[in-house]
PDB file of C-alpha atoms in Angstrom:
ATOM      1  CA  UNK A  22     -82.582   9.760 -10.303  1.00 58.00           C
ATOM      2  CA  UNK A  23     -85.065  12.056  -8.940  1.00 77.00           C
ATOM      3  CA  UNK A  24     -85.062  16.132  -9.444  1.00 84.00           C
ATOM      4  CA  UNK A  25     -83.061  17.196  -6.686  1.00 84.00           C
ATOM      5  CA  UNK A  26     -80.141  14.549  -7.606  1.00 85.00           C
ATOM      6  CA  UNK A  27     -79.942  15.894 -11.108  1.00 88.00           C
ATOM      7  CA  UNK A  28     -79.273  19.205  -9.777  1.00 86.00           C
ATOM      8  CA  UNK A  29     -76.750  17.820  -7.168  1.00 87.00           C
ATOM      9  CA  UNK A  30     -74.878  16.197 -10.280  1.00 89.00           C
ATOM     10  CA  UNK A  31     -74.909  19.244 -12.694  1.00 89.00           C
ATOM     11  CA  UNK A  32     -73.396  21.307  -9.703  1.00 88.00           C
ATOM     12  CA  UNK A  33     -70.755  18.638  -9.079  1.00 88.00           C
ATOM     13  CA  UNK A  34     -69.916  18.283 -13.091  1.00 85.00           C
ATOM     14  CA  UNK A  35     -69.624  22.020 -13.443  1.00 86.00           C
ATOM     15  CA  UNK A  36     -68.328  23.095 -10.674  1.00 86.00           C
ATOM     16  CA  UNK A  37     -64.407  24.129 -10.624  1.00 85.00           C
ATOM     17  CA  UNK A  38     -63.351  22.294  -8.147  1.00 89.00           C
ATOM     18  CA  UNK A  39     -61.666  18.847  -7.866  1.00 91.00           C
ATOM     19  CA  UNK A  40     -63.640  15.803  -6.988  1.00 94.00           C
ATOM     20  CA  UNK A  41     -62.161  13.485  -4.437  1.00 96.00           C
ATOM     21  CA  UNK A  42     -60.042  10.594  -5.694  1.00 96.00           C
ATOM     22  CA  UNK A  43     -59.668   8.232  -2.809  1.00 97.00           C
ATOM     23  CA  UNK A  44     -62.846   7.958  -0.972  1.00 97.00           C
ATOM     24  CA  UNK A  45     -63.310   6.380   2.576  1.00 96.00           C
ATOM     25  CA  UNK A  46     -66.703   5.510   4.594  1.00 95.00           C
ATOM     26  CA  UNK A  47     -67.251   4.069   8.271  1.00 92.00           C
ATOM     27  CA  UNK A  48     -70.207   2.222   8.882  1.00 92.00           C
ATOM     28  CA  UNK A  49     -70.559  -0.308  11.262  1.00 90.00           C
ATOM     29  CA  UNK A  50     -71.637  -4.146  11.806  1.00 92.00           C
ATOM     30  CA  UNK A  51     -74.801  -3.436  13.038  1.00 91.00           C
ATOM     31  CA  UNK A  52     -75.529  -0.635   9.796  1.00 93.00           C
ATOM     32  CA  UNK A  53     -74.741  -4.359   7.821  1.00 94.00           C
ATOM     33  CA  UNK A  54     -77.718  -6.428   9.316  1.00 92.00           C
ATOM     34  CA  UNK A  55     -80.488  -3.717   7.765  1.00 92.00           C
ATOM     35  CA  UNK A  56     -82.508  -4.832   4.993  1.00 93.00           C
ATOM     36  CA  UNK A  57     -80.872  -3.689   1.998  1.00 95.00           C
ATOM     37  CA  UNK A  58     -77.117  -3.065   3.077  1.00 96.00           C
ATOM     38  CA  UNK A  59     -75.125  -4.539   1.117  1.00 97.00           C
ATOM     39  CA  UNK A  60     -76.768  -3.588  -1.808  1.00 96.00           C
ATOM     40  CA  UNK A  61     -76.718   0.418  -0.252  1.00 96.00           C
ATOM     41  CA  UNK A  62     -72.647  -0.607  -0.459  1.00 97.00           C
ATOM     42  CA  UNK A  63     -72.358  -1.768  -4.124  1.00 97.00           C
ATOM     43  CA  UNK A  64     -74.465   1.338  -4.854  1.00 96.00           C
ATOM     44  CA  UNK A  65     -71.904   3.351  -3.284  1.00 97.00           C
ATOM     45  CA  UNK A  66     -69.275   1.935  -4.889  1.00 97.00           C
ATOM     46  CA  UNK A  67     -70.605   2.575  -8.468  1.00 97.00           C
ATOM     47  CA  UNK A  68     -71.735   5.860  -7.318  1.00 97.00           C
ATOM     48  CA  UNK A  69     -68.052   7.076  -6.183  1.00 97.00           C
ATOM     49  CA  UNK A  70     -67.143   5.595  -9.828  1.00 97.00           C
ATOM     50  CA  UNK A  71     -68.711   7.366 -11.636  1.00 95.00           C
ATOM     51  CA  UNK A  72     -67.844  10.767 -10.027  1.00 95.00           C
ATOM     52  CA  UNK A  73     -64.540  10.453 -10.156  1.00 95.00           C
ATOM     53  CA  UNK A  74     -63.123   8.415  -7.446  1.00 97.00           C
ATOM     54  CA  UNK A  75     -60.147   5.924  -7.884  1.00 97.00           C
ATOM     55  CA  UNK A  76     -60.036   3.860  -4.635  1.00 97.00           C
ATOM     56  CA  UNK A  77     -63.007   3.477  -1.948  1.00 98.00           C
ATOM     57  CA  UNK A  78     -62.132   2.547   1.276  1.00 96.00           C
ATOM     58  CA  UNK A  79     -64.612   0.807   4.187  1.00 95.00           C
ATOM     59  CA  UNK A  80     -64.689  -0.126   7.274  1.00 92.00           C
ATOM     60  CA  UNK A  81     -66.729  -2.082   8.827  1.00 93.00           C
ATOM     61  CA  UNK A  82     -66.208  -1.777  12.749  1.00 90.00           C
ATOM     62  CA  UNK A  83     -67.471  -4.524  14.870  1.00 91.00           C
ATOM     63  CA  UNK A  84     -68.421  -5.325  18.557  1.00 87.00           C
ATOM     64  CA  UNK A  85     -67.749  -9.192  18.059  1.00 88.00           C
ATOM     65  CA  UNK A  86     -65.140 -10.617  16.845  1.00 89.00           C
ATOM     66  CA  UNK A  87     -66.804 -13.994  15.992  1.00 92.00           C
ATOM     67  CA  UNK A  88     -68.584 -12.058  13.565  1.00 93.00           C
ATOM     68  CA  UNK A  89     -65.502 -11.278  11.417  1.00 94.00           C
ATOM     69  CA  UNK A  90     -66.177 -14.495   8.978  1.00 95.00           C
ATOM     70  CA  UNK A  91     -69.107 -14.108   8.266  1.00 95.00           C
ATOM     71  CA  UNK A  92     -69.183 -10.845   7.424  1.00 95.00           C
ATOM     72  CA  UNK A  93     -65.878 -11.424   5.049  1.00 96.00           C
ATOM     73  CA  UNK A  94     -67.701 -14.114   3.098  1.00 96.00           C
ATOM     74  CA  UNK A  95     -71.104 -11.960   2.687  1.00 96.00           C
ATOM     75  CA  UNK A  96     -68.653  -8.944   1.337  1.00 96.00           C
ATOM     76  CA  UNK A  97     -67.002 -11.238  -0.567  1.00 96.00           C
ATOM     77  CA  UNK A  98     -70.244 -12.309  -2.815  1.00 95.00           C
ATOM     78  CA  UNK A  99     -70.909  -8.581  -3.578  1.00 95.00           C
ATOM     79  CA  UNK A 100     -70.813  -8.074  -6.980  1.00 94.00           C
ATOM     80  CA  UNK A 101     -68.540  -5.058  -7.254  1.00 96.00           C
ATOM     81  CA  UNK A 102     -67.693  -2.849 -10.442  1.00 93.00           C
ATOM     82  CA  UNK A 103     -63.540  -2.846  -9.484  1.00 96.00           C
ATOM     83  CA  UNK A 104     -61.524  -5.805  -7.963  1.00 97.00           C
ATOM     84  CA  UNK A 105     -61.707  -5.927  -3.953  1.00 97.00           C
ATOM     85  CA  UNK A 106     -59.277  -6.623  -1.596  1.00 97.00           C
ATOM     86  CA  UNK A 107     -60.661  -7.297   1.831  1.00 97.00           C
ATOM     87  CA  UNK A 108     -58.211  -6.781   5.277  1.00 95.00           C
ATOM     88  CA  UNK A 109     -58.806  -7.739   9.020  1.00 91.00           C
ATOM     89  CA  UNK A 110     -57.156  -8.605  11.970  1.00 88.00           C
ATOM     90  CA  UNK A 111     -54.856 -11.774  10.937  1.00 87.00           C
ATOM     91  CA  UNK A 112     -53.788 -10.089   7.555  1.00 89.00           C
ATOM     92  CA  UNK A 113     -50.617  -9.017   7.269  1.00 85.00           C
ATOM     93  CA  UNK A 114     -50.177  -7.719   3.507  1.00 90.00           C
ATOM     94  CA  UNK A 115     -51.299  -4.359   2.516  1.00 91.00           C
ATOM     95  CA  UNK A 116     -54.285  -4.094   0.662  1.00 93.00           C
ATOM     96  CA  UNK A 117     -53.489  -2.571  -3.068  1.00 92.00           C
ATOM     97  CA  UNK A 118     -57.430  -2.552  -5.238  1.00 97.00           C
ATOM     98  CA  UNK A 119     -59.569   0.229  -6.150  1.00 98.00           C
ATOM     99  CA  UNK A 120     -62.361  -1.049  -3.884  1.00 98.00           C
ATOM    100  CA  UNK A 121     -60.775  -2.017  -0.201  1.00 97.00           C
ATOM    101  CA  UNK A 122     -62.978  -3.131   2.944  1.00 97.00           C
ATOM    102  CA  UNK A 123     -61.820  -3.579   6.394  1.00 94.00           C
ATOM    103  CA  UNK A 124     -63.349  -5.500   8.851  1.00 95.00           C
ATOM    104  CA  UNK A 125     -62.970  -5.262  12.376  1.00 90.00           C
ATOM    105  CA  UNK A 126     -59.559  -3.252  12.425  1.00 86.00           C
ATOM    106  CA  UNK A 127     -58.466  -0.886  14.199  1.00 83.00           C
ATOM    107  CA  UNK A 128     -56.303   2.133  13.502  1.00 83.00           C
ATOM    108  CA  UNK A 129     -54.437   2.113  16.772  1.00 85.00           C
ATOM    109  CA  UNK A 130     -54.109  -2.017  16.066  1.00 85.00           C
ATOM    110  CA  UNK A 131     -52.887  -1.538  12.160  1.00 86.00           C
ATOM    111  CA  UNK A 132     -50.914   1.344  13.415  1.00 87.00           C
ATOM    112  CA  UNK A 133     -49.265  -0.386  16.246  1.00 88.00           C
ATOM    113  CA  UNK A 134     -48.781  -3.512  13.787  1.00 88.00           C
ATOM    114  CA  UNK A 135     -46.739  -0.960  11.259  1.00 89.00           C
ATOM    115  CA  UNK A 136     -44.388  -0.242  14.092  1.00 91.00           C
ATOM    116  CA  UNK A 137     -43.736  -3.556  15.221  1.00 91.00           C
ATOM    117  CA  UNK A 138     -42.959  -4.282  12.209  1.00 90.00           C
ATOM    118  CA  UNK A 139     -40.356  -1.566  11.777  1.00 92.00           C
ATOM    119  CA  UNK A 140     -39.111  -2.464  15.261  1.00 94.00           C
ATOM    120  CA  UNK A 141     -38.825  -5.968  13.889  1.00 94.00           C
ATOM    121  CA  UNK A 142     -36.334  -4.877  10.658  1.00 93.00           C
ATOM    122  CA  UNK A 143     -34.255  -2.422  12.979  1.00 94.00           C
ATOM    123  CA  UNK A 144     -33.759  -5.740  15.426  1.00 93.00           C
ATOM    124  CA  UNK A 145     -32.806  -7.528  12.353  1.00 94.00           C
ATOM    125  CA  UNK A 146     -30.806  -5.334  11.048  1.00 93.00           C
ATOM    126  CA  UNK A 147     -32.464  -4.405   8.008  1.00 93.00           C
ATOM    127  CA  UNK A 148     -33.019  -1.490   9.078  1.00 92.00           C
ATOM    128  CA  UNK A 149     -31.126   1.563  10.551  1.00 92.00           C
ATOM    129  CA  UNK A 150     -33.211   3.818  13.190  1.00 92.00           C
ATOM    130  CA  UNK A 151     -31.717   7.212  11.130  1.00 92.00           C
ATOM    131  CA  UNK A 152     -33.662   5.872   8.110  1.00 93.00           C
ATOM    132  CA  UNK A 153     -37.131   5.445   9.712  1.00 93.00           C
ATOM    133  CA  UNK A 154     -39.322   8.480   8.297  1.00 92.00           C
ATOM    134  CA  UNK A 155     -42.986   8.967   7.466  1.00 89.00           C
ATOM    135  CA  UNK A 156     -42.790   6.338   4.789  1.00 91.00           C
ATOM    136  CA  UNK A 157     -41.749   3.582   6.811  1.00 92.00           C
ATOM    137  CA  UNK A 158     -44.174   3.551   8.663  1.00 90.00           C
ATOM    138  CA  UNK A 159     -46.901   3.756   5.628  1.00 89.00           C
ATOM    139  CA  UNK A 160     -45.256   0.841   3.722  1.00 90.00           C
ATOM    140  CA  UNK A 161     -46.288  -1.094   6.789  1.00 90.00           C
ATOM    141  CA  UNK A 162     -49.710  -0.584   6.949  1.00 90.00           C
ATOM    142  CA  UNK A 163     -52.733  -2.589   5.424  1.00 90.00           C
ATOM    143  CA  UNK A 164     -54.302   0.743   3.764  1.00 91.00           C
ATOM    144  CA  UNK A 165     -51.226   2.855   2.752  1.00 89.00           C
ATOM    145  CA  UNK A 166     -53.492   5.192   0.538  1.00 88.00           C
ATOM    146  CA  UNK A 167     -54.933   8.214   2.181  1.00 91.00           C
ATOM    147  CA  UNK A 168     -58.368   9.205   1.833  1.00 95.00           C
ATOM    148  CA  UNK A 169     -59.074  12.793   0.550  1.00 95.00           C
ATOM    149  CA  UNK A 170     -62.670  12.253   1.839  1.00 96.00           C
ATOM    150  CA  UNK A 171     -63.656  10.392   4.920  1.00 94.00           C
ATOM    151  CA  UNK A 172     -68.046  10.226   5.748  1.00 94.00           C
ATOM    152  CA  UNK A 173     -69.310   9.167   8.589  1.00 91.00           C
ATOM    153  CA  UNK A 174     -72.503   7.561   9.048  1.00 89.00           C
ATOM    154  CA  UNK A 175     -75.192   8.309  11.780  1.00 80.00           C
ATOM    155  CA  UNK A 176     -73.172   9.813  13.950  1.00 68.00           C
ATOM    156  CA  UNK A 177     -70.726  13.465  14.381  1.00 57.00           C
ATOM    157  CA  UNK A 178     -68.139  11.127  15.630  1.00 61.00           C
ATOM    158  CA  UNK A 179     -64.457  10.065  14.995  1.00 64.00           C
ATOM    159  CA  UNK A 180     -63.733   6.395  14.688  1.00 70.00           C
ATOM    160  CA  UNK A 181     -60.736   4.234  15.273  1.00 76.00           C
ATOM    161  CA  UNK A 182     -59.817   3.725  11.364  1.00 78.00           C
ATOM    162  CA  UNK A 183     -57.163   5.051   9.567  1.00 81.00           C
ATOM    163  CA  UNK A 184     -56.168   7.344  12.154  1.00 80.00           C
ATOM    164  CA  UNK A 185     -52.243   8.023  10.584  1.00 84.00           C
ATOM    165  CA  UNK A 186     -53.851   7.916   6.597  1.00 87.00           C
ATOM    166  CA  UNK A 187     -57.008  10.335   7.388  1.00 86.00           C
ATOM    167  CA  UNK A 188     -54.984  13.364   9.557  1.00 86.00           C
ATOM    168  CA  UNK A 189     -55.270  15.259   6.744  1.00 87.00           C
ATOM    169  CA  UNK A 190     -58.705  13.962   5.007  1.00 92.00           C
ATOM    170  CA  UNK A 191     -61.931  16.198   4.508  1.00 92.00           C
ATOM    171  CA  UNK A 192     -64.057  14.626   7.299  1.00 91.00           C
ATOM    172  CA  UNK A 193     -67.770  14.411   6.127  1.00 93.00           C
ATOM    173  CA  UNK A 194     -70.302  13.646   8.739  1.00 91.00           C
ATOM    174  CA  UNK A 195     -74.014  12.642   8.796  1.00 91.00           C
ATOM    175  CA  UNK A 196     -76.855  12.296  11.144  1.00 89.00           C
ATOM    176  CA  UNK A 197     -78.104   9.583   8.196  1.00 92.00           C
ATOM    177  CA  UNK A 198     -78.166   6.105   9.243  1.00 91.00           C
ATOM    178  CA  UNK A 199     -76.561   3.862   6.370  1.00 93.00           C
ATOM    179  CA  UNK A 200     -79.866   1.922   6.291  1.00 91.00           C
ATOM    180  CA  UNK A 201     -81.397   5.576   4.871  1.00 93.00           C
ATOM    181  CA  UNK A 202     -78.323   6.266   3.172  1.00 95.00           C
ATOM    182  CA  UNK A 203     -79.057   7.422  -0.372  1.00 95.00           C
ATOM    183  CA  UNK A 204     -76.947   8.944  -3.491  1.00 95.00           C
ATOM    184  CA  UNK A 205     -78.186  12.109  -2.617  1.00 94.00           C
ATOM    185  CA  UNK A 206     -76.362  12.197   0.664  1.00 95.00           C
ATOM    186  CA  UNK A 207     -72.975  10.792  -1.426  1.00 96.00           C
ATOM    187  CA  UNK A 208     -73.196  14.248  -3.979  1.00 95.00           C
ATOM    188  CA  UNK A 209     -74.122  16.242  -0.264  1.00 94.00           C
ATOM    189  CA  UNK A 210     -70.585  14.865   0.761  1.00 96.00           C
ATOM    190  CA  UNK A 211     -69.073  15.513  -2.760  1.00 96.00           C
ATOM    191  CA  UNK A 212     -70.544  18.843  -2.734  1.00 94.00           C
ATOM    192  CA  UNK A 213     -69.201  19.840   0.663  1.00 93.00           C
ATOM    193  CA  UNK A 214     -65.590  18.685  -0.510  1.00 94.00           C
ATOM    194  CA  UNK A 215     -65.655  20.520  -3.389  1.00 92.00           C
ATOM    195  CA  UNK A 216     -66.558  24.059  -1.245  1.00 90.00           C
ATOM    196  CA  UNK A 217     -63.651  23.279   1.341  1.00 85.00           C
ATOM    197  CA  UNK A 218     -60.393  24.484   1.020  1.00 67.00           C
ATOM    198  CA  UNK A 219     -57.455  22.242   1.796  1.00 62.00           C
ATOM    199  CA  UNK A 220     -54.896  23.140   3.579  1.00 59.00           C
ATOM    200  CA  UNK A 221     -52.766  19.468   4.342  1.00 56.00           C
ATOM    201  CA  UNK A 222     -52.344  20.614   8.269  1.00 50.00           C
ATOM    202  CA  UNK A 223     -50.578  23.792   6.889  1.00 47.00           C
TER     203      UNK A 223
END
């Protein structure tokens, strides 16, 4: 760990201000074919470990679908410090590990999934339409847990992910591209978090 990363980590370690607890990141199929990017992600998993972090979130967005499989079974041979659970468009059971990857899924997709489903238990009667609340629709969807920190990679733009869980998530971008993605930019996003003040859409 170089200089300016041990001063990044004695700021975050003494600072009085909570460290995030469910973590989230967005990268993208294309961020996965650079040299060196899957081990960037098992770096990134150990680093959100260590400071504090009890469930990271990815997503992996893709352009083509065919390339679902293969990614799945190159995640899938990471050697990860927490047990994974990996999601994509054919699951259909929520994903419950501290380290959780999504490939290829849409929020609008696992969002629009959720309410089928509750559709599906009202038709059945399992359900009565008074009961449906906010919770309903959560139990329904493949990442229930909502990130306190969302980063961005490469670009100052929202993605289709998690668009119910992360309404009310710290939203961390970066102009890095994942392939120069380093643990100083993780403390960066840790950093910012800690100097923001959340306010849960109030």
């Amino acid at each position: 760990m170089g200089l300016y990363d041990r001063y990044l980590s004695a700021r975050l370690r003494l600072a009085d201000a909570p460290l995030p607890e469910q973590v989230a990141l967005v990268i993208t199929e294309r961020d996965l074919l650079e040299p060196g990017a899957y081990d960037t992600l098992t770096d990134l998993f150990a680093w959100a470990f260590d400071y504090g972090a009890a469930r990271v979130t990815v997503s992996v967005s893709v352009l083509d679908a065919d390339a679902i499989p293969t990614l799945r079974t190159s995640l899938e041979s990471l050697d990860v410090p927490r047990k994974m659970a990996i999601r994509g468009p054919d699951d259909d059971t929520p994903a419950d590990a501290p380290v959780q990857v999504a490939i290829g899924l849409g929020g609008r997709e696992e969002f629009a999934t959720a309410v089928r489903g509750v559709a599906e238990a009202v038709e059945d009667g399992d359900l009565a339409p008074e009961d449906i609340d906010e919770e309903t629709i959560e139990d329904r969807l493949l990442f229930p847990e909502a990130p306190d920190l969302l980063i961005k990679t490469g670009a100052e733009r929202l993605s289709d992910f998690m668009i119910w869980q992360s309404v009310y998530s710290e939203l961390y971008f970066t102009d890095v591209n994942w392939r120069d993605f380093r643990k100083r930019e993780y403390l960066r996003a840790l950093r910012e978090y800690q100097d923001r003040q959340r306010r849960f859409g109030r």
